[in-house]
Amino acid sequence: MSRAFLVVLDSLGCGGAPDAADFGDAGANTLAHIAQWCAENRADRPLRIPHLDTLGFGTATRLASGDATPGLDAEPQGLWGAATEVSNGKDTPSGHWELAGLPVPFDWHYFPDTDSCFPPDLVEEVLRHAGTDGILGNRHASGTLIIEAEAEAHIRTGWPICYTSVDSVFQIAAHEVHFGLDRLLALCEGLAPTLHAMKVGRVIARPFAGDGPWERTANRRDFAILPPSDTLCDVVQRAGRRVHAIGKIGDIFSMRGIDSVVKGKDTALMEHLADAVRDMPDGSLTFANFVEFDSVYGHRRDPAGYAAHLEWFDACLPPILAAMRPDDIMIFTADHGNDPTWTGSDHTRERVPVAVAGRQGEAGLLAFADVAASICAHLGVPGVGPGRSFL
């Protein structure tokens, strides 16, 4: 019986979104601009991702945007295309839900980019759950930068560090020892219903450790709003198949429709993906997210680091692809863009590449929801969402 593996390279967009200008992102192109940056700054060594390129990433990027992709000129041997999102967002839940067959049917709530950006009644709710008489932050910020700025005051006062971004998120950073990891998770879980009722997509616990320099730990947890209707995970599980999550997939879908989950840094997630290819049963779905493209390199506008991480990821693929069974498919895609050469520090509205190991051909321009429809068709389970299979 067939198996399916859906692997999201978080934020690896390929430009060309027809509504990019509405988001202030006209011309953004994560993959093409990384390739161009390498050609300009590593003249003796262009971007080298031969396995993803052979599956169709370079060709998909040129289809999506028309932008040059120096170093990515392989003749595709996978089934490839580029997908366009319709949800009104460029964030993690929007992208993943739509890939899983559920375009977001409402508008997310975003906090204004002002000092004291959170409304007083929400701050009072935080104080009540945290048991403190104040919070730190209360502004738009980069997670690493706000920890550097507020960590000493956090340890001195015991107040949680609360911040947001242009995404629909409420994030709380706290020291695992001085504040307590369990206390931080309980705080975020307690606040989640209030924020979800406001249509804030995620409440994110951002634990850190150390005595300066500070380091965010792997114990991050996302408390995401529950999908309002069925997703790919639900229909596969309801058909009696196993659904296995790698990375933050369990958090994104609030564990609905998911049987098991493993987490860790991307290096550990790659081992978990290899384990899944070896061990997952017939008829199963494995859904993986590799977050560090986005969290470590995209938001920090680090094209050199993003390129190196792509090359690491690509170099890990041969034994994983070789271990696939004859009827398996593995779909590589992304959930949005985060162009490390772009202004600011936020996601960018882009199309995403779609490349399928285990099939061949040109799928052309697709919808995000076509990914879910294709996996349902491949696994022989009832379809979900408005997409059409491209297999």
One Martini backbone bead per residue (centre of mass of N, CA, C, O) as a GRO file, in nm:
protein
  391
    1MET     BB    1   0.099   0.034   0.018
    2SER     BB    2   0.085   0.354   0.017
    3ARG     BB    3   0.288   0.645   0.080
    4ALA     BB    4   0.327   0.971   0.256
    5PHE     BB    5   0.539   1.270   0.215
    6LEU     BB    6   0.540   1.590   0.384
    7VAL     BB    7   0.776   1.856   0.308
    8VAL     BB    8   0.859   2.152   0.489
    9LEU     BB    9   1.028   2.442   0.388
   10ASP     BB   10   1.039   2.693   0.581
   11SER     BB   11   1.007   2.976   0.357
   12LEU     BB   12   1.059   2.854   0.049
   13GLY     BB   13   1.015   3.058  -0.172
   14CYS     BB   14   0.945   3.163  -0.549
   15GLY     BB   15   0.766   3.379  -0.606
   16GLY     BB   16   0.499   3.540  -0.800
   17ALA     BB   17   0.278   3.656  -0.645
   18PRO     BB   18  -0.007   3.824  -0.750
   19ASP     BB   19  -0.039   3.968  -0.434
   20ALA     BB   20   0.230   4.093  -0.319
   21ALA     BB   21   0.168   4.403  -0.312
   22ASP     BB   22  -0.047   4.384  -0.077
   23PHE     BB   23   0.217   4.301   0.123
   24GLY     BB   24   0.491   4.445   0.024
   25ASP     BB   25   0.630   4.194  -0.195
   26ALA     BB   26   0.725   4.295  -0.457
   27GLY     BB   27   0.991   4.073  -0.569
   28ALA     BB   28   0.999   3.850  -0.392
   29ASN     BB   29   1.265   3.575  -0.359
   30THR     BB   30   1.408   3.342  -0.193
   31LEU     BB   31   1.555   3.140  -0.385
   32ALA     BB   32   1.662   3.330  -0.605
   33HIS     BB   33   1.818   3.528  -0.411
   34ILE     BB   34   2.010   3.320  -0.301
   35ALA     BB   35   2.137   3.239  -0.570
   36GLN     BB   36   2.230   3.527  -0.640
   37TRP     BB   37   2.404   3.575  -0.391
   38CYS     BB   38   2.603   3.346  -0.445
   39ALA     BB   39   2.700   3.447  -0.725
   40GLU     BB   40   2.811   3.727  -0.600
   41ASN     BB   41   2.966   3.601  -0.316
   42ARG     BB   42   3.031   3.295  -0.457
   43ALA     BB   43   3.182   3.262  -0.740
   44ASP     BB   44   3.307   2.958  -0.687
   45ARG     BB   45   3.003   2.897  -0.538
   46PRO     BB   46   2.721   2.804  -0.599
   47LEU     BB   47   2.432   2.693  -0.547
   48ARG     BB   48   2.398   2.356  -0.385
   49ILE     BB   49   2.098   2.160  -0.490
   50PRO     BB   50   2.077   1.888  -0.675
   51HIS     BB   51   1.821   1.732  -0.571
   52LEU     BB   52   1.610   1.958  -0.574
   53ASP     BB   53   1.667   2.039  -0.866
   54THR     BB   54   1.597   1.762  -0.995
   55LEU     BB   55   1.298   1.777  -0.888
   56GLY     BB   56   1.233   2.123  -0.957
   57PHE     BB   57   1.307   2.401  -0.814
   58GLY     BB   58   1.422   2.579  -1.038
   59THR     BB   59   1.189   2.555  -1.243
   60ALA     BB   60   0.965   2.653  -1.051
   61THR     BB   61   1.080   2.937  -1.008
   62ARG     BB   62   1.067   3.029  -1.305
   63LEU     BB   63   0.765   2.986  -1.332
   64ALA     BB   64   0.664   3.173  -1.096
   65SER     BB   65   0.869   3.448  -1.187
   66GLY     BB   66   1.133   3.454  -1.397
   67ASP     BB   67   1.374   3.420  -1.230
   68ALA     BB   68   1.689   3.384  -1.166
   69THR     BB   69   1.889   3.055  -1.106
   70PRO     BB   70   2.183   3.024  -1.019
   71GLY     BB   71   2.277   2.673  -1.033
   72LEU     BB   72   1.964   2.602  -1.134
   73ASP     BB   73   1.975   2.365  -1.423
   74ALA     BB   74   1.817   2.118  -1.405
   75GLU     BB   75   1.666   1.838  -1.519
   76PRO     BB   76   1.377   1.725  -1.441
   77GLN     BB   77   1.276   1.411  -1.240
   78GLY     BB   78   1.024   1.515  -1.132
   79LEU     BB   79   0.738   1.649  -0.995
   80TRP     BB   80   0.646   1.985  -1.099
   81GLY     BB   81   0.580   2.309  -0.934
   82ALA     BB   82   0.362   2.596  -0.848
   83ALA     BB   83   0.219   2.756  -0.563
   84THR     BB   84  -0.091   2.922  -0.469
   85GLU     BB   85  -0.224   3.139  -0.243
   86VAL     BB   86  -0.551   3.247  -0.085
   87SER     BB   87  -0.496   3.325   0.178
   88ASN     BB   88  -0.499   3.600   0.419
   89GLY     BB   89  -0.170   3.519   0.434
   90LYS     BB   90   0.198   3.474   0.562
   91ASP     BB   91   0.176   3.212   0.746
   92THR     BB   92   0.180   2.917   0.897
   93PRO     BB   93  -0.121   2.833   0.916
   94SER     BB   94  -0.210   2.911   0.634
   95GLY     BB   95  -0.016   2.728   0.474
   96HIS     BB   96  -0.076   2.451   0.610
   97TRP     BB   97  -0.380   2.438   0.584
   98GLU     BB   98  -0.385   2.463   0.273
   99LEU     BB   99  -0.211   2.215   0.212
  100ALA     BB  100  -0.448   2.051   0.388
  101GLY     BB  101  -0.731   2.188   0.246
  102LEU     BB  102  -0.751   2.482   0.426
  103PRO     BB  103  -0.862   2.761   0.372
  104VAL     BB  104  -0.886   3.051   0.525
  105PRO     BB  105  -1.216   3.179   0.643
  106PHE     BB  106  -1.047   3.420   0.776
  107ASP     BB  107  -0.928   3.689   0.957
  108TRP     BB  108  -0.668   3.788   1.110
  109HIS     BB  109  -0.516   3.905   1.398
  110TYR     BB  110  -0.347   4.220   1.450
  111PHE     BB  111  -0.096   4.402   1.588
  112PRO     BB  112   0.016   4.698   1.638
  113ASP     BB  113   0.299   4.910   1.550
  114THR     BB  114   0.340   4.981   1.878
  115ASP     BB  115   0.348   5.099   2.166
  116SER     BB  116   0.166   4.918   2.345
  117CYS     BB  117   0.004   4.688   2.151
  118PHE     BB  118  -0.162   4.587   2.385
  119PRO     BB  119  -0.441   4.555   2.533
  120PRO     BB  120  -0.528   4.602   2.859
  121ASP     BB  121  -0.705   4.343   2.895
  122LEU     BB  122  -0.478   4.148   2.804
  123VAL     BB  123  -0.270   4.223   3.015
  124GLU     BB  124  -0.445   4.141   3.257
  125GLU     BB  125  -0.454   3.843   3.176
  126VAL     BB  126  -0.155   3.790   3.202
  127LEU     BB  127  -0.123   3.867   3.499
  128ARG     BB  128  -0.318   3.656   3.610
  129HIS     BB  129  -0.164   3.402   3.499
  130ALA     BB  130   0.134   3.488   3.604
  131GLY     BB  131   0.147   3.654   3.882
  132THR     BB  132   0.191   3.958   3.802
  133ASP     BB  133   0.260   4.333   3.777
  134GLY     BB  134   0.400   4.271   3.486
  135ILE     BB  135   0.546   4.351   3.165
  136LEU     BB  136   0.742   4.289   2.887
  137GLY     BB  137   0.764   4.484   2.595
  138ASN     BB  138   0.494   4.540   2.412
  139ARG     BB  139   0.594   4.457   2.105
  140HIS     BB  140   0.759   4.464   1.826
  141ALA     BB  141   0.980   4.173   1.757
  142SER     BB  142   1.259   4.007   1.784
  143GLY     BB  143   1.331   3.736   1.967
  144THR     BB  144   1.638   3.772   2.013
  145LEU     BB  145   1.642   4.081   2.075
  146ILE     BB  146   1.443   4.090   2.318
  147ILE     BB  147   1.607   3.911   2.502
  148GLU     BB  148   1.858   4.088   2.515
  149ALA     BB  149   1.699   4.343   2.627
  150GLU     BB  150   1.512   4.177   2.877
  151ALA     BB  151   1.646   3.954   3.056
  152GLU     BB  152   1.743   4.101   3.311
  153ALA     BB  153   1.464   4.213   3.389
  154HIS     BB  154   1.325   3.939   3.404
  155ILE     BB  155   1.499   3.821   3.637
  156ARG     BB  156   1.446   4.056   3.841
  157THR     BB  157   1.108   4.056   3.820
  158GLY     BB  158   0.947   3.805   3.662
  159TRP     BB  159   0.863   3.911   3.392
  160PRO     BB  160   0.723   3.869   3.104
  161ILE     BB  161   0.793   3.841   2.753
  162CYS     BB  162   0.602   4.041   2.527
  163TYR     BB  163   0.525   3.970   2.175
  164THR     BB  164   0.537   4.052   1.821
  165SER     BB  165   0.417   4.076   1.478
  166VAL     BB  166   0.290   4.065   1.158
  167ASP     BB  167   0.186   3.831   1.275
  168SER     BB  168  -0.054   3.608   1.426
  169VAL     BB  169   0.088   3.676   1.737
  170PHE     BB  170   0.172   3.553   2.075
  171GLN     BB  171   0.466   3.610   2.264
  172ILE     BB  172   0.664   3.421   2.514
  173ALA     BB  173   0.940   3.497   2.711
  174ALA     BB  174   1.142   3.265   2.915
  175HIS     BB  175   1.310   3.136   3.173
  176GLU     BB  176   1.356   2.810   3.263
  177VAL     BB  177   1.451   2.878   3.560
  178HIS     BB  178   1.347   3.159   3.674
  179PHE     BB  179   1.047   3.094   3.567
  180GLY     BB  180   0.974   2.837   3.403
  181LEU     BB  181   0.858   2.610   3.186
  182ASP     BB  182   0.581   2.521   3.298
  183ARG     BB  183   0.481   2.810   3.346
  184LEU     BB  184   0.493   2.905   3.055
  185LEU     BB  185   0.302   2.692   2.932
  186ALA     BB  186   0.059   2.760   3.114
  187LEU     BB  187   0.030   3.051   3.025
  188CYS     BB  188  -0.023   2.999   2.723
  189GLU     BB  189  -0.262   2.805   2.758
  190GLY     BB  190  -0.445   3.008   2.919
  191LEU     BB  191  -0.446   3.234   2.679
  192ALA     BB  192  -0.547   3.102   2.415
  193PRO     BB  193  -0.859   3.138   2.413
  194THR     BB  194  -0.857   3.447   2.399
  195LEU     BB  195  -0.686   3.473   2.134
  196HIS     BB  196  -0.861   3.293   1.952
  197ALA     BB  197  -1.118   3.473   1.976
  198MET     BB  198  -0.944   3.705   1.816
  199LYS     BB  199  -0.778   3.556   1.579
  200VAL     BB  200  -0.519   3.442   1.695
  201GLY     BB  201  -0.319   3.194   1.581
  202ARG     BB  202  -0.075   3.222   1.809
  203VAL     BB  203   0.077   3.084   2.099
  204ILE     BB  204   0.419   3.141   2.203
  205ALA     BB  205   0.670   2.959   2.344
  206ARG     BB  206   1.001   3.116   2.450
  207PRO     BB  207   1.247   2.958   2.564
  208PHE     BB  208   1.533   3.022   2.779
  209ALA     BB  209   1.892   3.035   2.842
  210GLY     BB  210   2.126   3.131   3.066
  211ASP     BB  211   2.368   3.426   3.144
  212GLY     BB  212   2.502   3.543   2.913
  213PRO     BB  213   2.437   3.436   2.666
  214TRP     BB  214   2.140   3.373   2.511
  215GLU     BB  215   1.927   3.070   2.464
  216ARG     BB  216   1.722   2.914   2.273
  217THR     BB  217   1.522   2.649   2.298
  218ALA     BB  218   1.354   2.336   2.207
  219ASN     BB  219   1.075   2.415   2.394
  220ARG     BB  220   0.892   2.505   2.203
  221ARG     BB  221   0.541   2.629   2.185
  222ASP     BB  222   0.238   2.592   2.001
  223PHE     BB  223  -0.084   2.762   2.031
  224ALA     BB  224  -0.322   2.679   1.815
  225ILE     BB  225  -0.571   2.722   1.630
  226LEU     BB  226  -0.840   2.554   1.543
  227PRO     BB  227  -0.950   2.404   1.294
  228PRO     BB  228  -1.275   2.450   1.148
  229SER     BB  229  -1.194   2.195   0.972
  230ASP     BB  230  -1.098   1.970   0.777
  231THR     BB  231  -0.805   1.784   0.711
  232LEU     BB  232  -0.578   1.573   0.600
  233CYS     BB  233  -0.537   1.443   0.877
  234ASP     BB  234  -0.830   1.360   0.930
  235VAL     BB  235  -0.888   1.174   0.679
  236VAL     BB  236  -0.660   0.977   0.727
  237GLN     BB  237  -0.733   0.887   1.012
  238ARG     BB  238  -1.034   0.804   0.950
  239ALA     BB  239  -0.918   0.569   0.750
  240GLY     BB  240  -0.696   0.419   0.947
  241ARG     BB  241  -0.443   0.590   0.943
  242ARG     BB  242  -0.125   0.701   0.983
  243VAL     BB  243  -0.015   1.004   1.167
  244HIS     BB  244   0.294   1.180   1.129
  245ALA     BB  245   0.489   1.415   1.315
  246ILE     BB  246   0.734   1.671   1.224
  247GLY     BB  247   0.773   1.896   1.447
  248LYS     BB  248   0.523   2.166   1.438
  249ILE     BB  249   0.262   2.020   1.335
  250GLY     BB  250   0.108   1.959   1.596
  251ASP     BB  251   0.065   2.259   1.670
  252ILE     BB  252  -0.078   2.367   1.411
  253PHE     BB  253  -0.317   2.124   1.461
  254SER     BB  254  -0.365   2.054   1.764
  255MET     BB  255  -0.342   1.729   1.715
  256ARG     BB  256  -0.537   1.698   1.487
  257GLY     BB  257  -0.503   1.395   1.321
  258ILE     BB  258  -0.270   1.294   1.523
  259ASP     BB  259  -0.063   1.029   1.655
  260SER     BB  260   0.237   1.150   1.618
  261VAL     BB  261   0.542   1.308   1.765
  262VAL     BB  262   0.839   1.492   1.666
  263LYS     BB  263   1.126   1.672   1.786
  264GLY     BB  264   1.356   1.946   1.709
  265LYS     BB  265   1.608   1.998   1.543
  266ASP     BB  266   1.686   1.967   1.219
  267THR     BB  267   1.888   1.738   1.258
  268ALA     BB  268   1.680   1.556   1.404
  269LEU     BB  269   1.454   1.562   1.187
  270MET     BB  270   1.614   1.408   0.972
  271GLU     BB  271   1.621   1.146   1.134
  272HIS     BB  272   1.313   1.118   1.155
  273LEU     BB  273   1.264   1.092   0.852
  274ALA     BB  274   1.429   0.837   0.811
  275ASP     BB  275   1.263   0.667   1.007
  276ALA     BB  276   0.993   0.693   0.857
  277VAL     BB  277   1.080   0.558   0.592
  278ARG     BB  278   1.146   0.289   0.738
  279ASP     BB  279   0.868   0.254   0.951
  280MET     BB  280   0.625   0.331   0.819
  281PRO     BB  281   0.328   0.237   0.730
  282ASP     BB  282   0.103   0.148   0.536
  283GLY     BB  283  -0.090   0.436   0.440
  284SER     BB  284   0.075   0.669   0.539
  285LEU     BB  285   0.140   0.990   0.706
  286THR     BB  286   0.404   1.230   0.668
  287PHE     BB  287   0.456   1.541   0.852
  288ALA     BB  288   0.690   1.804   0.780
  289ASN     BB  289   0.901   2.053   0.959
  290PHE     BB  290   1.154   2.296   0.867
  291VAL     BB  291   1.224   2.586   1.058
  292GLU     BB  292   1.521   2.721   1.026
  293PHE     BB  293   1.492   2.879   0.771
  294ASP     BB  294   1.311   3.088   0.920
  295SER     BB  295   1.409   3.138   1.228
  296VAL     BB  296   1.731   3.173   1.163
  297TYR     BB  297   1.744   3.314   0.852
  298GLY     BB  298   1.506   3.483   0.753
  299HIS     BB  299   1.448   3.684   0.992
  300ARG     BB  300   1.774   3.756   0.996
  301ARG     BB  301   1.886   3.808   0.717
  302ASP     BB  302   2.060   3.521   0.611
  303PRO     BB  303   2.182   3.409   0.321
  304ALA     BB  304   2.423   3.231   0.401
  305GLY     BB  305   2.273   3.048   0.604
  306TYR     BB  306   2.049   2.956   0.416
  307ALA     BB  307   2.230   2.822   0.206
  308ALA     BB  308   2.369   2.620   0.397
  309HIS     BB  309   2.106   2.478   0.486
  310LEU     BB  310   2.024   2.381   0.209
  311GLU     BB  311   2.280   2.212   0.158
  312TRP     BB  312   2.241   2.026   0.392
  313PHE     BB  313   1.965   1.914   0.322
  314ASP     BB  314   2.040   1.801   0.040
  315ALA     BB  315   2.273   1.605   0.142
  316CYS     BB  316   2.057   1.417   0.307
  317LEU     BB  317   1.868   1.279   0.078
  318PRO     BB  318   1.968   1.017  -0.065
  319PRO     BB  319   1.902   0.794   0.156
  320ILE     BB  320   1.600   0.867   0.174
  321LEU     BB  321   1.519   0.823  -0.123
  322ALA     BB  322   1.635   0.527  -0.141
  323ALA     BB  323   1.422   0.418   0.092
  324MET     BB  324   1.197   0.421  -0.079
  325ARG     BB  325   0.917   0.297  -0.196
  326PRO     BB  326   0.767   0.237  -0.493
  327ASP     BB  327   0.474   0.384  -0.385
  328ASP     BB  328   0.598   0.636  -0.300
  329ILE     BB  329   0.576   0.977  -0.175
  330MET     BB  330   0.763   1.301  -0.191
  331ILE     BB  331   0.685   1.624  -0.077
  332PHE     BB  332   0.822   1.936  -0.166
  333THR     BB  333   0.785   2.244   0.023
  334ALA     BB  334   0.596   2.539   0.126
  335ASP     BB  335   0.425   2.817   0.315
  336HIS     BB  336   0.626   3.054   0.237
  337GLY     BB  337   0.810   3.341   0.272
  338ASN     BB  338   1.177   3.458   0.355
  339ASP     BB  339   1.357   3.692   0.239
  340PRO     BB  340   1.698   3.758   0.316
  341THR     BB  341   1.703   4.028   0.109
  342TRP     BB  342   1.490   4.175   0.254
  343THR     BB  343   1.309   4.379   0.412
  344GLY     BB  344   1.320   4.341   0.723
  345SER     BB  345   1.167   4.036   0.923
  346ASP     BB  346   0.947   3.910   0.736
  347HIS     BB  347   0.738   3.767   0.565
  348THR     BB  348   0.670   3.654   0.226
  349ARG     BB  349   0.482   3.684  -0.058
  350GLU     BB  350   0.458   3.359  -0.216
  351ARG     BB  351   0.533   3.123  -0.392
  352VAL     BB  352   0.573   2.759  -0.420
  353PRO     BB  353   0.737   2.483  -0.434
  354VAL     BB  354   0.678   2.164  -0.614
  355ALA     BB  355   0.809   1.832  -0.532
  356VAL     BB  356   0.810   1.488  -0.660
  357ALA     BB  357   0.899   1.196  -0.530
  358GLY     BB  358   0.792   0.928  -0.755
  359ARG     BB  359   0.760   1.133  -0.994
  360GLN     BB  360   0.669   1.270  -1.323
  361GLY     BB  361   0.668   1.604  -1.441
  362GLU     BB  362   0.433   1.869  -1.521
  363ALA     BB  363   0.211   2.072  -1.319
  364GLY     BB  364   0.256   2.365  -1.274
  365LEU     BB  365   0.013   2.568  -1.173
  366LEU     BB  366  -0.098   2.585  -0.838
  367ALA     BB  367  -0.254   2.489  -0.549
  368PHE     BB  368  -0.221   2.428  -0.230
  369ALA     BB  369  -0.473   2.223  -0.213
  370ASP     BB  370  -0.350   2.012  -0.418
  371VAL     BB  371  -0.181   1.856  -0.218
  372ALA     BB  372  -0.407   1.716  -0.063
  373ALA     BB  373  -0.549   1.586  -0.307
  374SER     BB  374  -0.305   1.411  -0.391
  375ILE     BB  375  -0.273   1.247  -0.130
  376CYS     BB  376  -0.551   1.125  -0.126
  377ALA     BB  377  -0.526   0.979  -0.396
  378HIS     BB  378  -0.275   0.810  -0.324
  379LEU     BB  379  -0.415   0.676  -0.054
  380GLY     BB  380  -0.731   0.632  -0.088
  381VAL     BB  381  -0.890   0.882   0.024
  382PRO     BB  382  -1.084   1.113   0.105
  383GLY     BB  383  -1.135   1.416   0.023
  384VAL     BB  384  -1.005   1.762   0.069
  385GLY     BB  385  -1.123   2.030  -0.039
  386PRO     BB  386  -1.062   2.235  -0.346
  387GLY     BB  387  -0.872   2.050  -0.473
  388ARG     BB  388  -0.645   1.899  -0.721
  389SER     BB  389  -0.496   1.651  -0.862
  390PHE     BB  390  -0.140   1.615  -0.995
  391LEU     BB  391  -0.092   1.293  -1.056
   0.00000   0.00000   0.00000
